[in-house]
Short mmCIF file of the C-alpha atoms (twelve columns), coordinates in Angstrom:
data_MODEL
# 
_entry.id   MODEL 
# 
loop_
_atom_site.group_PDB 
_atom_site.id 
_atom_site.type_symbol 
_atom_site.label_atom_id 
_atom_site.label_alt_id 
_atom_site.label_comp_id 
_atom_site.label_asym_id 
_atom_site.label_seq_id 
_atom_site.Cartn_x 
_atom_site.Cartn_y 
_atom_site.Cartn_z 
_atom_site.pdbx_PDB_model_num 
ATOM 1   C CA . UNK A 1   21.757 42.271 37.840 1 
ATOM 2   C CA . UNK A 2   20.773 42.519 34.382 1 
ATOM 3   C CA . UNK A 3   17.021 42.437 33.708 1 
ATOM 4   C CA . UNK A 4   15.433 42.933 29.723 1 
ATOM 5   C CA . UNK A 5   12.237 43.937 29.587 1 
ATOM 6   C CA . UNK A 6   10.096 41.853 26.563 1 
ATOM 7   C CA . UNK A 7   7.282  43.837 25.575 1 
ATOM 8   C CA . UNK A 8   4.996  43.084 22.726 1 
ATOM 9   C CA . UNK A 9   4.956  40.400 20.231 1 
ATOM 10  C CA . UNK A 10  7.252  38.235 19.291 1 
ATOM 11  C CA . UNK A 11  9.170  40.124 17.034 1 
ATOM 12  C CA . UNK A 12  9.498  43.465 19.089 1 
ATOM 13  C CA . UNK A 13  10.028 41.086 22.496 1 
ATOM 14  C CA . UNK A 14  13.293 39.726 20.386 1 
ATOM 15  C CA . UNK A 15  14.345 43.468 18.725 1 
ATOM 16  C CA . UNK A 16  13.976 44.315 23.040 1 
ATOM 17  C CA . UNK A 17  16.558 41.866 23.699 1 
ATOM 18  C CA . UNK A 18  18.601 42.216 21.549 1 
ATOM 19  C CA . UNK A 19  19.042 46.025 21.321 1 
ATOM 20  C CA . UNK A 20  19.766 45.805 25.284 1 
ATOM 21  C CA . UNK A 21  21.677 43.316 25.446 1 
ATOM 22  C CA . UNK A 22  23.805 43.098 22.049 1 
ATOM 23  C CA . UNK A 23  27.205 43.305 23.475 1 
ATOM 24  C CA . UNK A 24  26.324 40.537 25.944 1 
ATOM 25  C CA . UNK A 25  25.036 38.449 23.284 1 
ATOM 26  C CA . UNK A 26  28.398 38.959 20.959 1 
ATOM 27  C CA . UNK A 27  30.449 38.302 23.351 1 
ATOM 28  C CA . UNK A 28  28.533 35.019 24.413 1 
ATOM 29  C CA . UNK A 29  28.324 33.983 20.950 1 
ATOM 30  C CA . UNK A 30  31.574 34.435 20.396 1 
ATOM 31  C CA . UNK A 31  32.532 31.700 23.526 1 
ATOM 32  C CA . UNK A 32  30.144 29.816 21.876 1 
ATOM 33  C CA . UNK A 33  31.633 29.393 18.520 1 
ATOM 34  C CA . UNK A 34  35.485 28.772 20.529 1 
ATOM 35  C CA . UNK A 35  33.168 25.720 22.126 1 
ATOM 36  C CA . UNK A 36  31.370 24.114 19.448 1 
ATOM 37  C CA . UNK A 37  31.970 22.622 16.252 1 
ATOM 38  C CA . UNK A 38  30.992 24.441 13.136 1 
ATOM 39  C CA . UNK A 39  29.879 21.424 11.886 1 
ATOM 40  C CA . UNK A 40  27.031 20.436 14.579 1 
ATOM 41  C CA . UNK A 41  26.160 24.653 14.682 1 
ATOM 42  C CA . UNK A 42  24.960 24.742 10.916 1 
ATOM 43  C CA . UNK A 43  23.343 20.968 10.646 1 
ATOM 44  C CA . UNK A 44  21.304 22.559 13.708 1 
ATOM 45  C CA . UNK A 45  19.816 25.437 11.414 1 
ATOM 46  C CA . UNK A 46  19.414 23.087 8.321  1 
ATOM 47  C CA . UNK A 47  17.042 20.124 9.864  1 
ATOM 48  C CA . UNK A 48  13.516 20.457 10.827 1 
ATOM 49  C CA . UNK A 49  13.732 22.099 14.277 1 
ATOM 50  C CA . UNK A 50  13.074 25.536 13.029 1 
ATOM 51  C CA . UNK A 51  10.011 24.106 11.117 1 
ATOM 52  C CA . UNK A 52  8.856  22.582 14.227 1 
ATOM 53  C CA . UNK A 53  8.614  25.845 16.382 1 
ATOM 54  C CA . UNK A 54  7.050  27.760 13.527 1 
ATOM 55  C CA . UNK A 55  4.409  25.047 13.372 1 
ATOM 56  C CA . UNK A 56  4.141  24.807 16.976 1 
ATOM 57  C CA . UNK A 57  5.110  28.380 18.734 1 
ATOM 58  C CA . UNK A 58  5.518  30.588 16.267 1 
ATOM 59  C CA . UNK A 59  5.908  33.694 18.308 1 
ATOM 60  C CA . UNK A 60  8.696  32.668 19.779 1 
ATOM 61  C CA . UNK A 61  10.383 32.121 16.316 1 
ATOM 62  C CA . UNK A 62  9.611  35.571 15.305 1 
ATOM 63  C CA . UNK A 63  11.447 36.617 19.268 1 
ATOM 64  C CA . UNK A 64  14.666 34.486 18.045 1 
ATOM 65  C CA . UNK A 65  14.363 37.119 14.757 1 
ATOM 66  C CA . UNK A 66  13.756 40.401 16.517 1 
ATOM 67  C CA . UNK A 67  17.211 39.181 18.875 1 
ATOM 68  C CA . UNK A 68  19.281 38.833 15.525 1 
ATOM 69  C CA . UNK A 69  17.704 41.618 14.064 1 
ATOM 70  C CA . UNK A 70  18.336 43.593 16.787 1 
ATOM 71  C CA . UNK A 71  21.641 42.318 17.643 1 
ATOM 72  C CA . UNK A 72  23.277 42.484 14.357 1 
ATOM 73  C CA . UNK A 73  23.873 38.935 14.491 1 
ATOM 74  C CA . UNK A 74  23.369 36.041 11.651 1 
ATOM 75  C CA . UNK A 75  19.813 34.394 12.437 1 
ATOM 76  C CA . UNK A 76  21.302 30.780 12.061 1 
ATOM 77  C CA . UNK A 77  23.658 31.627 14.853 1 
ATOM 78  C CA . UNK A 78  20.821 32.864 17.091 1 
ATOM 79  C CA . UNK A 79  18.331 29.554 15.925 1 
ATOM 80  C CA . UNK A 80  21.766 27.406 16.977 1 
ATOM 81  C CA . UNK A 81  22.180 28.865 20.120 1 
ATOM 82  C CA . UNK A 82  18.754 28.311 21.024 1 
ATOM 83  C CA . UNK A 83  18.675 24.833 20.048 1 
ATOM 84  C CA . UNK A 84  21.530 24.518 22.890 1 
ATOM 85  C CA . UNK A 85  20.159 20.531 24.219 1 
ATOM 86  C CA . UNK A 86  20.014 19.259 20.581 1 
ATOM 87  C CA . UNK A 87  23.394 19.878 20.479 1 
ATOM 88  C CA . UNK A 88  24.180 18.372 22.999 1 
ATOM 89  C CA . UNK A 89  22.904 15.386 22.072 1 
ATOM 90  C CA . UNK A 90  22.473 15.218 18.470 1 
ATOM 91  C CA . UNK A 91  26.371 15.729 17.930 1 
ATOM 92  C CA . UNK A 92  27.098 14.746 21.551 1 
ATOM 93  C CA . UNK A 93  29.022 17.910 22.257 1 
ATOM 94  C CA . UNK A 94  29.663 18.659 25.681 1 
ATOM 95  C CA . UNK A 95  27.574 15.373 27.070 1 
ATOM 96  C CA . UNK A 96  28.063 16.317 30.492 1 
ATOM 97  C CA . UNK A 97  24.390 16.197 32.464 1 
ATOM 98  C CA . UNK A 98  23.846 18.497 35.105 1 
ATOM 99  C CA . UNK A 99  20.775 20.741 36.951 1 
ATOM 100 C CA . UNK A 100 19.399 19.918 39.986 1 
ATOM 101 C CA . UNK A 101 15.617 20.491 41.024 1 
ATOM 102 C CA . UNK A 102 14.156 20.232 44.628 1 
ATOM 103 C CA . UNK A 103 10.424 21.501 45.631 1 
ATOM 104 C CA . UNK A 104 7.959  21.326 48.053 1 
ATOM 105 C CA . UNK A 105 4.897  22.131 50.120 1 
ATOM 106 C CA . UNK A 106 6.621  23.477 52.582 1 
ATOM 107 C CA . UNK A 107 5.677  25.365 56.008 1 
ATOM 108 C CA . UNK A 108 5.456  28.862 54.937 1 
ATOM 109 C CA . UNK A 109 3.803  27.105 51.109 1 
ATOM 110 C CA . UNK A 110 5.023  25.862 48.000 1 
ATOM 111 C CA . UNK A 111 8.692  26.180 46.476 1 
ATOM 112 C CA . UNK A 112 10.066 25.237 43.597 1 
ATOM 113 C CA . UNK A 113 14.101 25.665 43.259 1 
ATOM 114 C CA . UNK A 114 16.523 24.716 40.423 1 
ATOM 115 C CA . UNK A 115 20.422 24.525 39.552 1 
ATOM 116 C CA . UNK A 116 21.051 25.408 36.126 1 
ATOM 117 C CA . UNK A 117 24.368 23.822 35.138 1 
ATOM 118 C CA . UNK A 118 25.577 24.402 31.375 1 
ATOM 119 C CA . UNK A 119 29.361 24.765 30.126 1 
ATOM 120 C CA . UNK A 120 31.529 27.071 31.202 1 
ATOM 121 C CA . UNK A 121 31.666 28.842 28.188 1 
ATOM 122 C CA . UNK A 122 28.109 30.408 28.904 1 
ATOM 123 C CA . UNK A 123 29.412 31.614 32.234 1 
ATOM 124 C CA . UNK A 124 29.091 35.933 32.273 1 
ATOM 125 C CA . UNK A 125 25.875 35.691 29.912 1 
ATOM 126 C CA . UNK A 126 23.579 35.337 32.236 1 
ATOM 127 C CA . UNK A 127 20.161 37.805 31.962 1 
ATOM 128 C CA . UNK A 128 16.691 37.709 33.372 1 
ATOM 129 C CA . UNK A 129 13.823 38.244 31.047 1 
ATOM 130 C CA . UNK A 130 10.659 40.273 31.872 1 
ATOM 131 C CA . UNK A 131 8.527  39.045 28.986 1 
ATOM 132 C CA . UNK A 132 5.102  40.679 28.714 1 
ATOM 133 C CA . UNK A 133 3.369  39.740 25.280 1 
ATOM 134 C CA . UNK A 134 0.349  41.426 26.304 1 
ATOM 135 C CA . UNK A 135 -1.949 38.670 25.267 1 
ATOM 136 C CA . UNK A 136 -0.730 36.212 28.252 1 
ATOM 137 C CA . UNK A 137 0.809  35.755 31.562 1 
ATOM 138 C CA . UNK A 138 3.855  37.833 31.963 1 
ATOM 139 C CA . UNK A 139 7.048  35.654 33.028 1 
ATOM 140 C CA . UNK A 140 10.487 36.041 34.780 1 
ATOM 141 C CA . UNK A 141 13.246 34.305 32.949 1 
ATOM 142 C CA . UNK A 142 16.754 32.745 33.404 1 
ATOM 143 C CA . UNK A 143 18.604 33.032 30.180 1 
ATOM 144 C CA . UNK A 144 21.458 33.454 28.247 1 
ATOM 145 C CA . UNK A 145 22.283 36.672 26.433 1 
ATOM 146 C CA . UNK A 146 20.506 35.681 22.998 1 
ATOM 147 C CA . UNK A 147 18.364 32.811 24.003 1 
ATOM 148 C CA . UNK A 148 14.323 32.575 24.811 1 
ATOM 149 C CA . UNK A 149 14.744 30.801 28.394 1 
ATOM 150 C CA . UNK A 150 16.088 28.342 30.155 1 
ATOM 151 C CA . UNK A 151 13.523 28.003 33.381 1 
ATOM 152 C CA . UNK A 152 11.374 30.876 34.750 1 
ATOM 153 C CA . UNK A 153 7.910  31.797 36.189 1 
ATOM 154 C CA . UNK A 154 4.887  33.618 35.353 1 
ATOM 155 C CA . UNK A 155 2.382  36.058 36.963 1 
ATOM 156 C CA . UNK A 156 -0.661 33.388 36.862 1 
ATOM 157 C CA . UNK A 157 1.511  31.526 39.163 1 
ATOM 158 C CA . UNK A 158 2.882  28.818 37.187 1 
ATOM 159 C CA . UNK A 159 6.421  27.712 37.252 1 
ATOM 160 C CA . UNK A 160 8.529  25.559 35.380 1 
ATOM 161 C CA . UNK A 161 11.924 23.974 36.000 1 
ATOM 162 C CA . UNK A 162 14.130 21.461 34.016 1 
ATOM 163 C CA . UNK A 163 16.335 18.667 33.872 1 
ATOM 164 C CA . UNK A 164 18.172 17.019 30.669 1 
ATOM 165 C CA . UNK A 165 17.652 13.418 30.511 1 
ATOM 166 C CA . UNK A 166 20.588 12.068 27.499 1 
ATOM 167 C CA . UNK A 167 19.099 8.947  28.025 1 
ATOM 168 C CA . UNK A 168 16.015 9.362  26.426 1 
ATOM 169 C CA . UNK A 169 15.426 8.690  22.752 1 
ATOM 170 C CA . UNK A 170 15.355 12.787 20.830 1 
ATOM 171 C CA . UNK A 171 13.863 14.032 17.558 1 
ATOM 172 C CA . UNK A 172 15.640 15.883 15.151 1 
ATOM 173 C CA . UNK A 173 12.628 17.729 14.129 1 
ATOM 174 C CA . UNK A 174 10.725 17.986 17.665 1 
ATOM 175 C CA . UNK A 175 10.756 21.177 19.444 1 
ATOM 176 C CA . UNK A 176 13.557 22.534 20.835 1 
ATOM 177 C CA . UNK A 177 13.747 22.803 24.859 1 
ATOM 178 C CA . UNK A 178 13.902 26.327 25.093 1 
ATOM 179 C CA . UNK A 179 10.928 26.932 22.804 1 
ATOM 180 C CA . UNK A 180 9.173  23.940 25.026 1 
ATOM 181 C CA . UNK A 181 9.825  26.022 28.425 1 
ATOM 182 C CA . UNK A 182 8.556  29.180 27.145 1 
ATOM 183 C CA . UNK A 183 5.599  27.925 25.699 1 
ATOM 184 C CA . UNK A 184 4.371  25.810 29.147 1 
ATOM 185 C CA . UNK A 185 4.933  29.608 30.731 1 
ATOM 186 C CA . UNK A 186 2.899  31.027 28.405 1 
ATOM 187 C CA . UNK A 187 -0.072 28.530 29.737 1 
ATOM 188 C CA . UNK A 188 -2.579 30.465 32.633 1 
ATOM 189 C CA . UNK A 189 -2.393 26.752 34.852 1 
ATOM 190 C CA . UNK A 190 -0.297 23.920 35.823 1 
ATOM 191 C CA . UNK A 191 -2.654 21.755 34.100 1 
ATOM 192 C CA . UNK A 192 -2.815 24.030 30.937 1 
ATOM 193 C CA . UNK A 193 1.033  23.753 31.169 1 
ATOM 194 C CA . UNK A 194 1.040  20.068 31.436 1 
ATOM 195 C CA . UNK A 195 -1.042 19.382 28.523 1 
ATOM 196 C CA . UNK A 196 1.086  21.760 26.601 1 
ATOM 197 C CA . UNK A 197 3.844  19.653 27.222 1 
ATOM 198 C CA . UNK A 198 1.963  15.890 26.722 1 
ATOM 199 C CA . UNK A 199 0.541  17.679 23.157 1 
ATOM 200 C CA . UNK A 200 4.127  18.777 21.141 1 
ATOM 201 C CA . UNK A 201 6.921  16.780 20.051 1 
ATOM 202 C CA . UNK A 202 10.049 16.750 22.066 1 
ATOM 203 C CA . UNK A 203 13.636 17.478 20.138 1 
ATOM 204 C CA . UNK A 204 15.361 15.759 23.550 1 
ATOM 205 C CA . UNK A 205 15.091 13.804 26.294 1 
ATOM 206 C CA . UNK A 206 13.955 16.343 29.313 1 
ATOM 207 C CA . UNK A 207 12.130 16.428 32.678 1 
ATOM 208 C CA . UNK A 208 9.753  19.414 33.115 1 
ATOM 209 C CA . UNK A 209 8.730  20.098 36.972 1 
ATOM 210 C CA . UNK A 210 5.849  22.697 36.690 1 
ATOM 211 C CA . UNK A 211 4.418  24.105 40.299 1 
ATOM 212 C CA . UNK A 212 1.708  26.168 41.354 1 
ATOM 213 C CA . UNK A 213 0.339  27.215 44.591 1 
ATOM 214 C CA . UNK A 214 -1.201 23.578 44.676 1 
ATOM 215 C CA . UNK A 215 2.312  21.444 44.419 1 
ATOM 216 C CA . UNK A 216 3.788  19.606 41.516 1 
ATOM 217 C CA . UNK A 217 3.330  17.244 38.559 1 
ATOM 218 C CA . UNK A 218 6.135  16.449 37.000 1 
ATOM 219 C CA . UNK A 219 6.750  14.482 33.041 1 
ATOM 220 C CA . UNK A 220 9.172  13.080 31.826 1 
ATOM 221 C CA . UNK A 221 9.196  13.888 27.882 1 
ATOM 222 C CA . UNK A 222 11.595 11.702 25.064 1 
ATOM 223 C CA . UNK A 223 10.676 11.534 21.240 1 
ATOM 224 C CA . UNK A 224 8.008  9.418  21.468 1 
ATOM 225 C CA . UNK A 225 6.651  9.050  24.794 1 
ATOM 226 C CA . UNK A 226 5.451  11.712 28.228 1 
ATOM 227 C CA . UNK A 227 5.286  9.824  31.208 1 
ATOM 228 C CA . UNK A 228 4.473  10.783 35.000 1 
ATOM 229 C CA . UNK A 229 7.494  10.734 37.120 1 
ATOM 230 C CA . UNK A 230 5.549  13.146 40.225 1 
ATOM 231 C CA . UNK A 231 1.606  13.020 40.453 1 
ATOM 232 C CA . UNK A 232 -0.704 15.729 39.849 1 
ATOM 233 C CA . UNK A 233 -0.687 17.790 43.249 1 
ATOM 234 C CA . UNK A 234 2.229  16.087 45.062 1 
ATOM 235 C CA . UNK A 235 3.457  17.797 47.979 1 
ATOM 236 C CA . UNK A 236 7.322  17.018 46.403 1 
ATOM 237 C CA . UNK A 237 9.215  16.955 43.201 1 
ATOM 238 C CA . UNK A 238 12.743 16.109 43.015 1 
ATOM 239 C CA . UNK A 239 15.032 15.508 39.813 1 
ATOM 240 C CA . UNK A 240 18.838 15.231 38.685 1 
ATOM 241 C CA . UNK A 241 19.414 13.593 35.224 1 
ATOM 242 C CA . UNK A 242 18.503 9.871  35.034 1 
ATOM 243 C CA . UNK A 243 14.627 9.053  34.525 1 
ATOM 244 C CA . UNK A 244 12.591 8.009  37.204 1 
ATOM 245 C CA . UNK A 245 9.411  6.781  34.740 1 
ATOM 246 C CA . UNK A 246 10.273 6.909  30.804 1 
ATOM 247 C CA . UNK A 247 11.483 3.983  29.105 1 
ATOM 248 C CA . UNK A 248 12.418 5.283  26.461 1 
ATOM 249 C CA . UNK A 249 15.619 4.897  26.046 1 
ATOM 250 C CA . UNK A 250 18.456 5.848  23.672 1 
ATOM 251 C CA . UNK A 251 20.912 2.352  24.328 1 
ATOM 252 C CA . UNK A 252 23.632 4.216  22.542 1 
ATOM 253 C CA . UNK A 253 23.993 7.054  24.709 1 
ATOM 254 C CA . UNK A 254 22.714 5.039  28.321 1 
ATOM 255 C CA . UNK A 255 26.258 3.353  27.491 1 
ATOM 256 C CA . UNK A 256 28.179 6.596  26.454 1 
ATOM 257 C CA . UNK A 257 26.699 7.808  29.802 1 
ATOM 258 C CA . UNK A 258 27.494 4.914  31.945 1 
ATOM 259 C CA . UNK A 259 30.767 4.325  30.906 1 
ATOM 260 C CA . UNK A 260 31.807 8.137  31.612 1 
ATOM 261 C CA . UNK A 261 30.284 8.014  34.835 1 
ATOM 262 C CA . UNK A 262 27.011 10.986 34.077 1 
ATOM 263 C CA . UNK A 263 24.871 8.728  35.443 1 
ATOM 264 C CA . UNK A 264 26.572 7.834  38.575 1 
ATOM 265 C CA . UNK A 265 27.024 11.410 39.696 1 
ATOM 266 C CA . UNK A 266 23.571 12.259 38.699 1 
ATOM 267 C CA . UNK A 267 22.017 9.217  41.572 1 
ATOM 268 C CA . UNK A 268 24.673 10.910 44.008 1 
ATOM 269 C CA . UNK A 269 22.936 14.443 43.112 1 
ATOM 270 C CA . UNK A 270 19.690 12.551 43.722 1 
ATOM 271 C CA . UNK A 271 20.638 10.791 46.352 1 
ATOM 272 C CA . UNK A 272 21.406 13.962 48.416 1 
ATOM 273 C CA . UNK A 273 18.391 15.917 47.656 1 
ATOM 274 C CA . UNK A 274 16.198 12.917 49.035 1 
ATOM 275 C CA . UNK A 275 18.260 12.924 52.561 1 
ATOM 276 C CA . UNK A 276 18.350 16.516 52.254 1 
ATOM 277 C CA . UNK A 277 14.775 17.403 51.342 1 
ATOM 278 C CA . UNK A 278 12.872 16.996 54.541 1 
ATOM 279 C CA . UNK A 279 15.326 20.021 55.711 1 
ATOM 280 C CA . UNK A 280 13.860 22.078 52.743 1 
ATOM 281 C CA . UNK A 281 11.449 23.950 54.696 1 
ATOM 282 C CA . UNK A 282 11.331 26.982 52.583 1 
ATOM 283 C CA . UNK A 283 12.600 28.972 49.642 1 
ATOM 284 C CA . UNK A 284 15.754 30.131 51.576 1 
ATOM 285 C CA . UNK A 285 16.577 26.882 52.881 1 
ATOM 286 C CA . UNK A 286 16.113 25.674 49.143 1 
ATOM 287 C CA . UNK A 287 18.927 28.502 48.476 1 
ATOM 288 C CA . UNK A 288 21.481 26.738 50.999 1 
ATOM 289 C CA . UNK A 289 20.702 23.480 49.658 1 
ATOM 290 C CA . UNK A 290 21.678 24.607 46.181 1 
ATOM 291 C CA . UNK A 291 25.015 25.568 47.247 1 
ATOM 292 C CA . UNK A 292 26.248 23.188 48.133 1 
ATOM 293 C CA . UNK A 293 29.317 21.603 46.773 1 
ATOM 294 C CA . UNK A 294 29.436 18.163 48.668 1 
ATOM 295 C CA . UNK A 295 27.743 16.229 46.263 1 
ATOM 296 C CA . UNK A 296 28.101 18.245 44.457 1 
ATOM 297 C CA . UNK A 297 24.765 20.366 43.457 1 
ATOM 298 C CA . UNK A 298 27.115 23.506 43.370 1 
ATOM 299 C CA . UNK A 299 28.871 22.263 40.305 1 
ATOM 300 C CA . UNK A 300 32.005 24.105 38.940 1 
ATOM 301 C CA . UNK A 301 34.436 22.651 36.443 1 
ATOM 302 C CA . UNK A 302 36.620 19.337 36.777 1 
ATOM 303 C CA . UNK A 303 39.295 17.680 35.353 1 
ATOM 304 C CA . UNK A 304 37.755 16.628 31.610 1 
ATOM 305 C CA . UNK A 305 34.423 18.190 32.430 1 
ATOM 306 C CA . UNK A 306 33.272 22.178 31.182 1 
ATOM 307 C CA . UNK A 307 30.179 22.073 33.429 1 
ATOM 308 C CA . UNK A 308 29.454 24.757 35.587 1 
ATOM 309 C CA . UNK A 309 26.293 26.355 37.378 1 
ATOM 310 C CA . UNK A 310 25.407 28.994 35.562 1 
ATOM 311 C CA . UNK A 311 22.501 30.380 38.247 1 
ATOM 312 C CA . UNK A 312 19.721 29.358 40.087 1 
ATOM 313 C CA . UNK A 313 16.173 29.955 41.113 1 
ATOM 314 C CA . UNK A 314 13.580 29.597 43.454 1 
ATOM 315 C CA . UNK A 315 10.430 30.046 43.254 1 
ATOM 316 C CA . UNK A 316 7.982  30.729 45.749 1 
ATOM 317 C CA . UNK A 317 4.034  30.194 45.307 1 
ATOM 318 C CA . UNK A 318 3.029  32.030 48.540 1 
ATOM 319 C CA . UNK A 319 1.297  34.583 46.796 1 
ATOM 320 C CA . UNK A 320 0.003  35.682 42.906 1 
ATOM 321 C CA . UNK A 321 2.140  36.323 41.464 1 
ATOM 322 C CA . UNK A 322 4.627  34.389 43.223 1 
ATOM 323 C CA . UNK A 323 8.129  35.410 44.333 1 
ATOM 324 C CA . UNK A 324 11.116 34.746 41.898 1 
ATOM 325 C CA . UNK A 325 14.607 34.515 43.300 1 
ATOM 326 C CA . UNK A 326 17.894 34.657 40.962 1 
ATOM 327 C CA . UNK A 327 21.574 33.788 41.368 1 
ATOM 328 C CA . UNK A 328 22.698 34.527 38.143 1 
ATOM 329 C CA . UNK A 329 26.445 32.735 38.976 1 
ATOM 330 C CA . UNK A 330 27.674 29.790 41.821 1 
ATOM 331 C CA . UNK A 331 24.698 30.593 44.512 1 
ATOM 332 C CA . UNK A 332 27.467 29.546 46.646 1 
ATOM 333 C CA . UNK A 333 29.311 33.070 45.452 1 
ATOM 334 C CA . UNK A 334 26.589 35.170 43.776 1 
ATOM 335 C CA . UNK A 335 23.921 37.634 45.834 1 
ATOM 336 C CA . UNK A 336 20.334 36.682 45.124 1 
ATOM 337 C CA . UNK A 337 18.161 38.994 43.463 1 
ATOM 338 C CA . UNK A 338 14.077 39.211 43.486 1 
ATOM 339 C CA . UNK A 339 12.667 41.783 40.377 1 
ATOM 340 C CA . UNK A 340 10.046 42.923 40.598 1 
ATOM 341 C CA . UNK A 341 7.058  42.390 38.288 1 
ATOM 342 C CA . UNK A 342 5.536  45.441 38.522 1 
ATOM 343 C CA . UNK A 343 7.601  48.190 39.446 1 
ATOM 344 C CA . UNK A 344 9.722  49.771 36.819 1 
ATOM 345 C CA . UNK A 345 13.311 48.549 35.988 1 
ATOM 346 C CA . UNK A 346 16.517 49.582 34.666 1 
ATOM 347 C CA . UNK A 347 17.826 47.754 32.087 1 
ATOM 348 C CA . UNK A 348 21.438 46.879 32.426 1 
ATOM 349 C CA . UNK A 349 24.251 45.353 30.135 1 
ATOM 350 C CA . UNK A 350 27.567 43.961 31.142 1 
# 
């Protein structure tokens, strides 16, 4: 397990991660670069997206400078990683959907579980973060080696899980996902994290599932519009990669979708978790649901497709602050770890 602890502000949370972890984070940017155009990673750093989280969350701009700082890495490089989605789907670069979320009020209380499927290129970066700015809830992190977060939890007992949605009309100067995620975590309340995410523009189309010891409410966010797609305080939430409520909709890439079949696999994910969900009694039956490969939810690459789970959480709201569960790898292959949020940790690199 590798853990980085974040202390401070936003600058001396990056210069933490990146000192730690700064042979992780070469070595992932270096897959990166093999995977991606050179083309789509410098537009990235020269439109508005940067402007967009300094203007919005500017503390977390500051962490993406302490990581290159620290790291001995170019900023733009770090900035481009970040901005992972809008690549994606700005220069429709590895356009293959993925991540999985199932949670519920179940019998021993509420869970909240996610897939995280990204290209296989990311595969062997995978880190937790241990943010603590000092001024806010402290929050457990998936991430890449380099990046801010890709779904986590936080000591108020808020969590927040994702799902991309291609469909949905993006924003080249909205805020980036990863800077969208951390900022709803840095919110004391579901609702605080809610309105968090109804107030700032969105860089791509994306489904945010945030839980609390109460149940769900899940939004659906595109350029222009947040919509509902689970009620305040529902007892369930589940999610693949088409939209269930936004309308929103990008007509060039719903066909570029279609036609390559995202969509279709992404109602078979969805599909699955409904049949599967009332079995979902708890956060370890959440875990066996995860891995599975049938449908598959367990996703590891095909023939013309990079995809792979990169690891997977649950999230458990039994007590403050809740219990966070990590499979940083295939939960169908990987142990799952719990850290600790108070207890002192040993930070490890790869």
């Amino acid at each position: 397990m590798t853990v980085i602890e974040c202390v401070g502000n936003g600058r001396a949370r990056g210069r933490a991660h990146g000192e730690h972890a700064r042979e992780m984070i070469h070595a992932a940017l270096a897959r990166w670069r093999e995977g991606t155009s050179a083309h789509s990673r410098e537009h990235l750093t020269a439109n508005g997206l940067l402007a967009t989280v300094e203007a919005s969350v500017p503390d977390l701009a500051e962490e993406m400078r302490g990581i290159a700082e620290a790291a001995a890495v170019p900023l733009p490089e770090v900035l481009a990683y970040n901005f992972m989605d809008q690549q994606w789907w700005i220069h429709r670069e590895h356009l293959e959907l993925g991540c999985s979320v199932l949670g519920q009020v179940g019998e021993g209380g509420v869970f909240l579980a996610q897939n995280m499927d990204l290209p296989d290129f990311m595969t062997e970066s995978q880190v937790v973060l241990h943010v603590s700015p000092g001024h806010g809830p402290d929050a457990l992190v998936l991430s890449s080696a380099g990046m801010i977060g890709l779904t986590g939890v936080n000591d108020a007992g808020v969590g927040v899980c994702v799902n991309a949605l291609g469909m949905l009309r993006h924003n080249e100067v909205g805020l980036p996902v990863a800077t969208v995620i951390r900022g709803a975590l840095a919110q004391v309340s579901r609702d605080r994290a809610v309105d968090f995410l109804r107030r700032v523009s969105h860089a791509s189309g994306q489904h945010y599932a945030v839980a609390d010891a109460r149940g769900f409410h899940g939004v659906e966010c595109s350029a222009s519009k947040v919509r509902d797609s689970t009620l305040p305080g529902s007892r369930m939430v589940l999610h693949t990669n088409h939209p269930l409520s936004n309308d929103d909709i990008d007509l060039v890439a719903e066909r570029e979708l279609t036609d390559e079949g995202r969509i279709a696999d992404s109602k078979v994910r969805m599909d699955f978790l409904t049949s599967h969900a009332v079995s979902a009694r708890d956060g370890e039956s959440a875990q066996r649901i995860l891995a599975d490969r049938s449908a598959p939810l367990c996703v590891t690459p095909r023939f013309g497709r990079r995809t792979q789970t990169f690891g997977a959480v649950v999230f458990e709201f039994v007590t403050t602050p809740p219990t966070a569960r990590f499979c940083l790898g295939l939960p169908d292959r990987e142990p799952w770890i719990t850290p600790s949020w108070s207890e002192p940790r040993t930070v490890e690199t790869r």
